[in-house]
Coordinates of C-alpha atoms in Angstrom, one line a residue:
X14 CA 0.0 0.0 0.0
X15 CA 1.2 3.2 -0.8
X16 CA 1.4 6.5 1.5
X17 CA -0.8 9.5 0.4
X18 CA 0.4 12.7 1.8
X19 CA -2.8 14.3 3.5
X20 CA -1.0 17.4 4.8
X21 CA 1.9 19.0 3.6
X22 CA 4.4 21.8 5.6
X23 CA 2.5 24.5 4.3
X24 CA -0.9 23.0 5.4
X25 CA 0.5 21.5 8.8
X26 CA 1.8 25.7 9.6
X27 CA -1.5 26.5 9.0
X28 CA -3.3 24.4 11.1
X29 CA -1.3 25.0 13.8
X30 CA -1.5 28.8 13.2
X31 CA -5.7 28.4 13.3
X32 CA -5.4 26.4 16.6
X33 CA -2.7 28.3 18.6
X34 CA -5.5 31.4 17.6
X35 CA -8.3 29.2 19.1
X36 CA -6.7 28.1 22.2
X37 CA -5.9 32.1 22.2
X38 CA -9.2 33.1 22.1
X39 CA -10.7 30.3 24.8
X40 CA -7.8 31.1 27.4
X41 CA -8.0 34.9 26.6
X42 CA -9.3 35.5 30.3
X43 CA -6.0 34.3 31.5
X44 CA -2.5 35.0 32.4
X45 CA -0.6 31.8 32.1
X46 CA -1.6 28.7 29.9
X47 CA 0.2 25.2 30.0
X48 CA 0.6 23.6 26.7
X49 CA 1.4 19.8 27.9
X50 CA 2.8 17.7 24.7
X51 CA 2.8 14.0 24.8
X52 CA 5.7 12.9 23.8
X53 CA 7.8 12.5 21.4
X54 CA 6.0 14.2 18.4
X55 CA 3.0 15.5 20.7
X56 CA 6.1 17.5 22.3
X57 CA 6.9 18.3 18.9
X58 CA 3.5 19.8 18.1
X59 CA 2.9 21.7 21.0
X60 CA 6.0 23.3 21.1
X61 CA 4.8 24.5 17.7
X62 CA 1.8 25.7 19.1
X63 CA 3.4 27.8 22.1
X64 CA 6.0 28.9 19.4
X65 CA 2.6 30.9 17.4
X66 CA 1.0 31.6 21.1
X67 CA 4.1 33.7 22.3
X68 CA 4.0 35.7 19.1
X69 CA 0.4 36.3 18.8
X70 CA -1.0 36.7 22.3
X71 CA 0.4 37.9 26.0
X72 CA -0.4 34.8 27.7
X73 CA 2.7 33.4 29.6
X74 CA 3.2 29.9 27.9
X75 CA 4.4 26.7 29.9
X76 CA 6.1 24.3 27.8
X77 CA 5.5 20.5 29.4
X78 CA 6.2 17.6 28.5
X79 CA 4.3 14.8 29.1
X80 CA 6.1 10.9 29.3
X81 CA 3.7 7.9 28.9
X82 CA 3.9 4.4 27.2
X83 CA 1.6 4.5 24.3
X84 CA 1.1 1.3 24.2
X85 CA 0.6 0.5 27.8
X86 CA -0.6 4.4 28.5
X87 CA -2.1 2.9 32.3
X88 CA 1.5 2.4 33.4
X89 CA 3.5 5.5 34.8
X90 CA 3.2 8.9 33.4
X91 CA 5.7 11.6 34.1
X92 CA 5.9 15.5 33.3
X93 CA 8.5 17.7 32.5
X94 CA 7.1 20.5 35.9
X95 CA 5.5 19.4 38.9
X96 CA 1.8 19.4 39.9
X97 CA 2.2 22.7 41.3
X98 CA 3.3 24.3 38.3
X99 CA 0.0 23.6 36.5
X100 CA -2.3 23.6 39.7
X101 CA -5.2 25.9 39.4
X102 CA -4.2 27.0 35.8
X103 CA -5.5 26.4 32.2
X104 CA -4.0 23.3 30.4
X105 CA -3.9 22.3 26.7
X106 CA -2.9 18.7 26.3
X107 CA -1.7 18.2 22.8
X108 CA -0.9 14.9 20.7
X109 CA 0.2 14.4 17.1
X110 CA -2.7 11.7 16.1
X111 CA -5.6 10.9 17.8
X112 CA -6.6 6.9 17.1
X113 CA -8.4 5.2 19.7
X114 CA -8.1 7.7 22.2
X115 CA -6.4 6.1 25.0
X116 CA -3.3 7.9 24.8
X117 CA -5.5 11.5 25.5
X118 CA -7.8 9.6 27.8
X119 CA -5.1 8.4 30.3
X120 CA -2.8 12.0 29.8
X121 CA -6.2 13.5 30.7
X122 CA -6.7 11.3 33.7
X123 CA -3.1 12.4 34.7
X124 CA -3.7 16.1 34.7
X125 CA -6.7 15.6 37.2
X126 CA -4.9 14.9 40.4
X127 CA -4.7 18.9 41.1
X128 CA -7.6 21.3 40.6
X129 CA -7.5 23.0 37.4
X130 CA -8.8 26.4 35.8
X131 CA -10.0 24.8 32.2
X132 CA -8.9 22.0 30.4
X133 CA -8.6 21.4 26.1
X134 CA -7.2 19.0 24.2
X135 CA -5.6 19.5 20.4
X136 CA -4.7 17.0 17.8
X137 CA -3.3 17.4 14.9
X138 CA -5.2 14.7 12.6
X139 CA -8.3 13.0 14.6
X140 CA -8.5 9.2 12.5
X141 CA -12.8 9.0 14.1
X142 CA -11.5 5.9 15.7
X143 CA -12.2 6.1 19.2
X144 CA -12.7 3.7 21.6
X145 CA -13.1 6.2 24.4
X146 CA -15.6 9.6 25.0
X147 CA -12.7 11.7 23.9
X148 CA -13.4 14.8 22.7
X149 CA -10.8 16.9 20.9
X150 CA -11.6 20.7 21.6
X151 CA -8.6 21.6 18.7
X152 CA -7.7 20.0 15.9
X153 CA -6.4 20.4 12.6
X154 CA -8.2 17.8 10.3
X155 CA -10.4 14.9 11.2
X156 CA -10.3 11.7 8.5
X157 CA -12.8 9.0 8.2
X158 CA -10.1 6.3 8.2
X159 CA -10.5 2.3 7.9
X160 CA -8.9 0.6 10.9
X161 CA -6.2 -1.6 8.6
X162 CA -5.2 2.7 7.6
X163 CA -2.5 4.2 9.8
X164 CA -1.8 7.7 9.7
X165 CA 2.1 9.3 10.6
X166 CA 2.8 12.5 11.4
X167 CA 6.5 13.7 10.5
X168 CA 8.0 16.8 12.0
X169 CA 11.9 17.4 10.8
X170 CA 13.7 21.0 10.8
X171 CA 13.2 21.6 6.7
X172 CA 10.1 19.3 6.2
X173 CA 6.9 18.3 8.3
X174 CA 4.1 16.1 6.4
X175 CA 1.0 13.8 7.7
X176 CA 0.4 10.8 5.5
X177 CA -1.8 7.8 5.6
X178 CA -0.7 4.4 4.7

């Protein structure tokens, strides 16, 4: 089977461009906003995000990264700042791809140990293949996608691209 490219650099700045703008406007009441990446290319996307956020809005942006074992995401899940650093503040929790959901669900669950002010989620390319109620407040394209499909994200310093395969 052969890849289709479903979003190119161009279309991939743009997307992020239109979400860092909507995260903007729901957090506009605050001060500070936490943009919490799973990583490795969740990181990747949200520090894209907070890149656009610092240059279009005021808001004080906190870069964290969030560890987790995609493919046990139940196990241990670790940041890059403590509890208290996001405690009573807004929080975006951003992933590349959003398949069955599990991934968001359990970095969700994660976040909830503390009280928070408002909580978001973003995704770069939603597949409609959940197995959980997650729902993805930002996103940059959703695809009706058979199960057997498998969608990649690649971000590299001269050329990011989505494709399905």
């Amino acid at each position: 089977m052969t890849a289709n490219k479903i979003l190119s650099q161009t279309e991939i700045d743009h997307k992020i461009k239109r979400i860092a703008y909507q995260i903007y406007e729901t957090f506009v009441e605050e001060e500070s906003i936490v943009i919490a990446g799973i990583a490795s290319n969740g990181y990747i996307f949200a520090e894209k995000i907070a890149r656009v956020l610092q240059t279009i809005s005021p808001l004080e942006v906190i870069l964290c990264e969030v560890k987790m074992n995609k493919q046990n995401p139940n196990s241990e899940i670790s940041t890059s700042i403590s509890k208290e650093a996001y405690q009573n503040k807004g929080i975006v929790l951003v992933d590349d791809v959003l398949n069955s959901g599990s991934t968001l669900m359990y970095g969700v669950k994660h976040f909830l140990d503390v009280p928070l002010k408002k909580f978001k989620t973003a995704v770069l390319v939603d597949r409609n293949h959940k197995k959980y109620p997650i729902k993805v407040d930002f996103k940059g394209i959703s695809l009706s996608t058979s199960s057997l499909e498998h969608v990649t994200v690649v971000f590299e310093k001269t050329d990011s691209y989505a494709v399905l395969n």
